[in-house]
Coordinates of C-alpha atoms in Angstrom, one line a residue:
Chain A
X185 CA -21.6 116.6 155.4
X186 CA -24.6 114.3 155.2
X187 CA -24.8 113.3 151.7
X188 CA -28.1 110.9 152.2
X189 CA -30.1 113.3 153.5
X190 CA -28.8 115.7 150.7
X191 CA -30.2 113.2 148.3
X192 CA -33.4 113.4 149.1
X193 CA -33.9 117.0 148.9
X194 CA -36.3 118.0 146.9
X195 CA -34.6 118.7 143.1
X196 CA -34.1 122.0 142.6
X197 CA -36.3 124.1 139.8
X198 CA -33.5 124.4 137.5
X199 CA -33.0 120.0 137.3
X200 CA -37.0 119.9 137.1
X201 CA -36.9 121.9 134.1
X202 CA -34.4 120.0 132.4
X203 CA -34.4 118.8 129.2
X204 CA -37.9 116.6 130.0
X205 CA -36.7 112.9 127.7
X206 CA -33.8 112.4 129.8
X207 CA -33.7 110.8 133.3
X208 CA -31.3 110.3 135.5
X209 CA -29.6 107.0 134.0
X210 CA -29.0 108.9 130.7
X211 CA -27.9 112.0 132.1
X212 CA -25.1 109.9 134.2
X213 CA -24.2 108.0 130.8
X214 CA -23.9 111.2 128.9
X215 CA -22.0 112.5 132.1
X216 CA -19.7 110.1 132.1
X217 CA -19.5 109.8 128.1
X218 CA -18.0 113.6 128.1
X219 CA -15.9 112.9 130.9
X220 CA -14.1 109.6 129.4
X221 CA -13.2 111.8 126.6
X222 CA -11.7 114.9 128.6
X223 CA -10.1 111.8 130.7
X224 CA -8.2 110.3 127.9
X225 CA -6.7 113.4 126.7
X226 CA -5.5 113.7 130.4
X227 CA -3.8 110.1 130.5
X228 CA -0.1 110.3 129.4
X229 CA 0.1 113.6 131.7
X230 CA -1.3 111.2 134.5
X231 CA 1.0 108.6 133.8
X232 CA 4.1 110.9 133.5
X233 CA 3.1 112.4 137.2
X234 CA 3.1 108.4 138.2
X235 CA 6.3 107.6 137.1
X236 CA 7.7 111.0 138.4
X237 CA 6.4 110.1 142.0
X238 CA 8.2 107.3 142.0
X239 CA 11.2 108.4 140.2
X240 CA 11.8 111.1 142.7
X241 CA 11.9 108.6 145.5
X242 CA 8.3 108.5 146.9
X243 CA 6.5 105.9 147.6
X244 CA 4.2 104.2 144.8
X245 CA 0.9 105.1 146.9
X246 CA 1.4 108.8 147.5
X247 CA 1.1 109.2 143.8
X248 CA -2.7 108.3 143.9
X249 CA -2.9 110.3 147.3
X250 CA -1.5 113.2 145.5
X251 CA -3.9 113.0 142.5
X252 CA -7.2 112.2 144.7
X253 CA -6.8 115.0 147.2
X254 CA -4.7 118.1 145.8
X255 CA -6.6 117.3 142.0
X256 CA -4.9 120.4 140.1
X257 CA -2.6 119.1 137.9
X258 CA 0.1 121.6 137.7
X259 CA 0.2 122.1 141.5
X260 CA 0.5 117.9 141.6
X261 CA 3.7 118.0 139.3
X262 CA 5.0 121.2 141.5
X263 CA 4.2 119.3 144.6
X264 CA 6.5 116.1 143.8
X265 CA 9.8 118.4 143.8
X266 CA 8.4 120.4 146.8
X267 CA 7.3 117.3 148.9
X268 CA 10.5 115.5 147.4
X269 CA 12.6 118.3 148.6
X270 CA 11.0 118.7 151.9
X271 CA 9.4 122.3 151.0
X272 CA 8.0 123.9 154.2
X273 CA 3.9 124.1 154.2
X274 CA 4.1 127.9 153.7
X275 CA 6.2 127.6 150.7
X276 CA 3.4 124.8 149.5
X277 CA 0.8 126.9 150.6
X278 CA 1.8 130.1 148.8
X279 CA 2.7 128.5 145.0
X280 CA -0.5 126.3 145.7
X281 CA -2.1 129.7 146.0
X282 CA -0.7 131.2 142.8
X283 CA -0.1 128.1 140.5
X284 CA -4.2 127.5 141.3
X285 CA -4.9 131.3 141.8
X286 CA -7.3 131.1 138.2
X287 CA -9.3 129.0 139.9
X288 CA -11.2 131.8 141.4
X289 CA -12.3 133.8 137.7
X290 CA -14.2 130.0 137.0
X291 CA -16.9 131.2 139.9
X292 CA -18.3 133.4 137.5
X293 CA -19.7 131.3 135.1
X294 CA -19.4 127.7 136.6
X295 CA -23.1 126.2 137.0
X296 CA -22.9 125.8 140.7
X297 CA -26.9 127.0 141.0
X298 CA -27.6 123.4 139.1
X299 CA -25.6 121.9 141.6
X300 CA -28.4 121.5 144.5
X301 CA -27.2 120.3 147.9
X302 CA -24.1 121.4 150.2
X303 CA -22.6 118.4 150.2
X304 CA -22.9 117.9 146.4
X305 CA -21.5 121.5 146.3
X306 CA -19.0 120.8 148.3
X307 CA -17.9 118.1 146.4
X308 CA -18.6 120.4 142.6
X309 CA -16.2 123.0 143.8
X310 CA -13.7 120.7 144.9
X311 CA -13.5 118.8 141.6
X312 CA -13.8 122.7 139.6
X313 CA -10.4 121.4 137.3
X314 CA -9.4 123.1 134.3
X315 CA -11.3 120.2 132.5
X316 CA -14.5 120.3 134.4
X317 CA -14.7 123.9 133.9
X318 CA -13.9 124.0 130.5
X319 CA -16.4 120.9 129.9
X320 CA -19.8 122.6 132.0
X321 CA -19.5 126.2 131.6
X322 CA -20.1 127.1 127.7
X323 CA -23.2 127.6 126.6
X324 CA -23.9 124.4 124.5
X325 CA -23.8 123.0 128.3
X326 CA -26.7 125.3 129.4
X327 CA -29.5 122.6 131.4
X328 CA -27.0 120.4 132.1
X329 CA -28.3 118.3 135.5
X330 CA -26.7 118.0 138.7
X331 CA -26.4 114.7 137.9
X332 CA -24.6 115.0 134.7
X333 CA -22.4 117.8 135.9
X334 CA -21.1 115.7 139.2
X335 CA -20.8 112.7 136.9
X336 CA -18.4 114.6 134.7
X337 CA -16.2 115.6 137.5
X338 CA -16.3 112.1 139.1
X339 CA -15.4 110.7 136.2
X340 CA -12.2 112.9 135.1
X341 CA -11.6 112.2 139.2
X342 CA -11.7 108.7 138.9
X343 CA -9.7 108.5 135.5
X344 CA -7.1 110.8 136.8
X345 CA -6.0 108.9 139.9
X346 CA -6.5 105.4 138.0
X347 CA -3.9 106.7 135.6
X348 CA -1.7 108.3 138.0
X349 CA -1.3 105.0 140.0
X350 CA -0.1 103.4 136.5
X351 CA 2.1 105.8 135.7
X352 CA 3.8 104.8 139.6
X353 CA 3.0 101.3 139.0
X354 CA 5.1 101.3 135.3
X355 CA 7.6 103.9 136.8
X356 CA 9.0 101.1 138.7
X357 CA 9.3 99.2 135.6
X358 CA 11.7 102.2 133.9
X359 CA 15.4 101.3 134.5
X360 CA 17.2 103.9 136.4
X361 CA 19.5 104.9 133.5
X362 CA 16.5 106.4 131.7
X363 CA 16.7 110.1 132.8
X364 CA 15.4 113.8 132.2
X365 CA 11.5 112.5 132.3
X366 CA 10.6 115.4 134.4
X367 CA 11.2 117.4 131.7
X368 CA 7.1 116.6 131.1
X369 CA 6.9 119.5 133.6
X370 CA 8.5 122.0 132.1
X371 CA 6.9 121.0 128.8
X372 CA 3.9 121.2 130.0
X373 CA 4.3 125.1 131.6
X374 CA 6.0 126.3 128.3
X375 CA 2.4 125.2 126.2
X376 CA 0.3 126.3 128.8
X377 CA 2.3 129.8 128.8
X378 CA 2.0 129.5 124.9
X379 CA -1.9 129.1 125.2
X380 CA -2.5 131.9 127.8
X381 CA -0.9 134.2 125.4
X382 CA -2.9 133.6 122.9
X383 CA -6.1 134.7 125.5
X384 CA -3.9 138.0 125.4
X385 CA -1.4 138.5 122.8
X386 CA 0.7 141.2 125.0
X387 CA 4.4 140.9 124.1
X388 CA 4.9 143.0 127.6
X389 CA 3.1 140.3 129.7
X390 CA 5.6 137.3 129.1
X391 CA 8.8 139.9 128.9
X392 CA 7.5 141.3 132.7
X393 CA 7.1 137.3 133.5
X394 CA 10.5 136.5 132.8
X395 CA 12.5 139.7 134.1
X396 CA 10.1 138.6 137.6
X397 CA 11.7 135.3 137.3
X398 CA 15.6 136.0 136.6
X399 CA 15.4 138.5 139.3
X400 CA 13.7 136.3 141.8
X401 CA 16.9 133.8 141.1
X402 CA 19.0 136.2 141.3
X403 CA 17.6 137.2 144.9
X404 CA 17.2 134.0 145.9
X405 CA 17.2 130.8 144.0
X406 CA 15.5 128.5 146.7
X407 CA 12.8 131.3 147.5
X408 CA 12.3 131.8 143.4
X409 CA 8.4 131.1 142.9
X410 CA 7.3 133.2 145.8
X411 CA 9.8 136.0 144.7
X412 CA 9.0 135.6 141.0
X413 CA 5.5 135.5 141.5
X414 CA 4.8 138.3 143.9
X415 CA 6.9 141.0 142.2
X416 CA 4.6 140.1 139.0
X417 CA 1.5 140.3 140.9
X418 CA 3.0 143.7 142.3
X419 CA 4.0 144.7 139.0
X420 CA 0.2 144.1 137.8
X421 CA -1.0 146.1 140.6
X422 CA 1.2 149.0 139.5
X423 CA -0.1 148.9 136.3
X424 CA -3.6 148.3 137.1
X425 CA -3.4 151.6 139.4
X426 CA -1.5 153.4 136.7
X427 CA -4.3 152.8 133.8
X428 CA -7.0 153.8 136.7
X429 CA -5.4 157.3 137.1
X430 CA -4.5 157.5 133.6
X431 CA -8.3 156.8 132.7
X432 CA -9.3 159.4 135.8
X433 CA -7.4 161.7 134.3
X434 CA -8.6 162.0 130.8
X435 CA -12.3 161.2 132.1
Chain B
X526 CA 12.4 108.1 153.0
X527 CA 10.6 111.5 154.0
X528 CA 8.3 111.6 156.7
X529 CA 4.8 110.0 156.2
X530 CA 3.3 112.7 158.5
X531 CA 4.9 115.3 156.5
X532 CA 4.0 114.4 152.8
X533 CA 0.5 113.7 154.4
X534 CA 0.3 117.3 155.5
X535 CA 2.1 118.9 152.8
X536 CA -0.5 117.3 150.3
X537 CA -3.6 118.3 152.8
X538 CA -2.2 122.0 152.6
X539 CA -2.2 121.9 149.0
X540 CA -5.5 120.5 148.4
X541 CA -7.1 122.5 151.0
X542 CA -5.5 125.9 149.6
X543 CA -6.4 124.9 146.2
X544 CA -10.2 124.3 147.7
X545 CA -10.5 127.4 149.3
X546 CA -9.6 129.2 145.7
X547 CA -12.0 126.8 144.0
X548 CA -14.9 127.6 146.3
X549 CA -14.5 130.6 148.0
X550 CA -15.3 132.7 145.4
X551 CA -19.0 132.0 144.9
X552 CA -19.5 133.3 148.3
X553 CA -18.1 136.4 147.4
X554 CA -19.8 136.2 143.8
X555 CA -21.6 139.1 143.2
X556 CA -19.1 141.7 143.7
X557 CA -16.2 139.9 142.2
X558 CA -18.4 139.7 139.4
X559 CA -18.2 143.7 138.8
X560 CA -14.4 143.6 139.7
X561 CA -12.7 145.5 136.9
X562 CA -9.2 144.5 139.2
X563 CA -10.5 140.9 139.1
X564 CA -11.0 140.5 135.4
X565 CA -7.5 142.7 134.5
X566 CA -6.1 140.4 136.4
X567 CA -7.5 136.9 135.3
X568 CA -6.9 138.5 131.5
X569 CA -2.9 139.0 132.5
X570 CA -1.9 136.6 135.2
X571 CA -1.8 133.1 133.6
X572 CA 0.8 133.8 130.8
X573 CA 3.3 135.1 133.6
X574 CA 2.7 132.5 136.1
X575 CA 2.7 130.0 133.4
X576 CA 6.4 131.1 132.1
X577 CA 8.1 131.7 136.1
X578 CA 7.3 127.7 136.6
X579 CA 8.6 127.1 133.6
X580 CA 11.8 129.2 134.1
X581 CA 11.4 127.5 137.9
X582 CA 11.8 124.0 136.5
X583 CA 14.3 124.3 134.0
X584 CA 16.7 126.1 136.7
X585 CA 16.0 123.0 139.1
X586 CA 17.2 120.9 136.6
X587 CA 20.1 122.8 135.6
X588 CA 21.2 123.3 139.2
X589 CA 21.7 120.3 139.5
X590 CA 24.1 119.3 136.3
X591 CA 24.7 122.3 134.6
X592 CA 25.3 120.0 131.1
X593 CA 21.7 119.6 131.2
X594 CA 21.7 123.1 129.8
X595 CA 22.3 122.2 126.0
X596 CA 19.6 118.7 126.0
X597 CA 16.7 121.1 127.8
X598 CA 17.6 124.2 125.5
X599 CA 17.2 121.9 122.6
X600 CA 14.2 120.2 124.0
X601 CA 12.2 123.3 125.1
X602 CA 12.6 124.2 121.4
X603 CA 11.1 121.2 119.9
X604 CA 8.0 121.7 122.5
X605 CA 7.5 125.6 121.8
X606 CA 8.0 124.7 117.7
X607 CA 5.8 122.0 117.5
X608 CA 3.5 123.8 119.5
X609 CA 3.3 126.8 117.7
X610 CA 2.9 124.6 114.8
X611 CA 0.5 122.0 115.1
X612 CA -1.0 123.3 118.4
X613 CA -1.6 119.8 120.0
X614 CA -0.5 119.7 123.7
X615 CA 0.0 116.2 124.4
X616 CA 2.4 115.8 121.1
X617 CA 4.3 119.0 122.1
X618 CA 5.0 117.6 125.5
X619 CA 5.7 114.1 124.7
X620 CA 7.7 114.8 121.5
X621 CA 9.7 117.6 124.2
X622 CA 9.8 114.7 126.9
X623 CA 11.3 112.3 124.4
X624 CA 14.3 114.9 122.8
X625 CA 14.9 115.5 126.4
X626 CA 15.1 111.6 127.8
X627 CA 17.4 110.7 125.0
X628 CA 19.8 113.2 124.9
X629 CA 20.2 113.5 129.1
X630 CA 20.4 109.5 129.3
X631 CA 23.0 109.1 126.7
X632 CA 24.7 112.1 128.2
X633 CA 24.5 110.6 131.4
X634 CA 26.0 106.7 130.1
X635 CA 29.3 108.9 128.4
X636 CA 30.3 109.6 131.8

């Protein structure tokens, strides 16, 4: 990935066309102006995935190693248990494959086509969080530069990792006694299951969810997440094909 | 101490899965964009996988002292209610977080 010679491409139509007053300094400070913000709303979760790095007997600089290369927050407080517990890669590899599975619906309406360059695309898809999605795909974010857009996602990057390492660095500060913190996690999943129900206010959906789960600890505890998950996938597909026929049928 | 090599490769897996799913797709862009199976599913699948982690986590924890039961029952209520209420997710974790730390550390210094 040459990145210098990617730089001096010519700009692509779309950038040229951009709103005409601003150049590239003020499209990097509005970048990272929108990206400070999403950032500081991110902190405390950074900082409680420092401290649990270090509480759960890691290192202090695998927590920024962690945050700059996996950057998917959920998958990063999954991965301290897993890594902690010495998870085999297929078992990482699978719930890193489910818990980031959404990440595939954000192709359809992320701005890559502003995002000129393979190595600057390479970079824009691997910084595609939750955030930077949710920041650069509505429309009030239509003519948005490449500049402006990378900025963003270097920015909650940056941020992220700065606060993870200070969450590890004030772990260490926590006396031992203090315990139950990675209860953060859990939090965290509960309010994120409470906000994807309200995309679609099925009562079915989280009922099917947790009968997949019991029954995946009843099967087997240790294999759980790839149990859980697959039989609700499965269970999906069922219903999917069902609905299909049922539509055929009436059609 | 685990194995620098492992941790090293674990993390590489992760990432690199989690960039394949990231980019991948706009490769294959115009027909996922007419996928009816793709949109059913990105409509359906968060809320389930959402609630097995959570059910995952709470059972790690509870595995492991089966007293933490009560503190995280208690504390997974005061999340989920002051979610529901005031809908801000940093206060519904951190007020959670905090109900949890105290009761499990004071659980923890009466034996």
């Amino acid at each position: 990935m040459d990145l210098g010679n990617v730089a001096d491409m010519p700009e692509p139509a779309a950038v040229v066309t951009d709103s005409a007053a601003s150049g590239r300094p003020a499209e990097v400070a509005a970048g990272r102006r929108t990206g400070l913000l999403a950032s500081t709303a991110l902190m405390p979760l950074g900082l409680a995935l420092g401290v649990l790095v270090v509480h759960s007997g890691l290192d202090w600089w695998w927590a920024p190693a962690i945050a700059a290369l996996i950057l998917a927050g959920s998958l990063e407080f999954l991965m301290v248990g897993l890594l902690a517990a010495a998870a085999p890669f297929a078992q990482i590899a699978v719930t890193a494959l489910l818990v980031n599975f959404r990440h595939v619906f954000y192709a359809l309406s992320f701005p890559l086509h502003r995002v000129g360059g393979y190595g600057w695309k390479a970079y824009s898809t691997f910084a595609l969080t939750d955030e930077a999605y949710a920041l650069t795909a509505p429309a009030e974010s239509e003519g948005w530069s490449r500049a402006r857009i990378l900025t963003v996602q270097a920015t909650i990057q940056v941020s992220w990792v700065a606060s993870v390492t200070l969450g590890a660095g004030l772990g260490a500060l926590i006396p031992p006694w203090v315990v139950g913190l990675e209860f953060a996690v859990t939090a965290l999943f509960a309010v994120l299951t409470i906000e994807a129900y309200r995309v679609r206010a099925s009562i079915p959906l989280p009922i099917l969810g947790l009968v997949c789960a019991l029954a995946g600890l009843l099967i087997s505890p240790a294999n759980m997440l790839l149990i859980g998950m697959s039989l609700f996938v499965v269970a999906l597909l069922a219903s999917y094909g069902l609905a299909g026929r049922r539509r055929a049928s009436r059609g | 101490m685990a194995d620098p090599r492992y941790l090293l490769t674990g993390i590489l897996v992760a990432g690199a899965v989690t960039w394949a799913l990231r980019a991948v797709p706009f490769a294959l862009l115009a027909p996922l964009r007419d996928s009816v199976l793709v949109t059913y599913l990105g409509e359906r699948m968060p809320v389930g996988i959402m609630l097995i982690l959570a059910v995952y986590t709470v059972h790690g924890v509870v595995a492991e002292d089966w007293r933490s039961l009560g503190p995280t029952c208690l504390a997974l209520a005061v999340t989920v209610g002051l979610h529901l209420w005031r809908r801000n997710l940093l206060l519904s974790i951190f007020a959670g977080t905090v109900v949890n730390v105290v009761l499990q550390s004071l659980l923890v210094a009466r034996t």
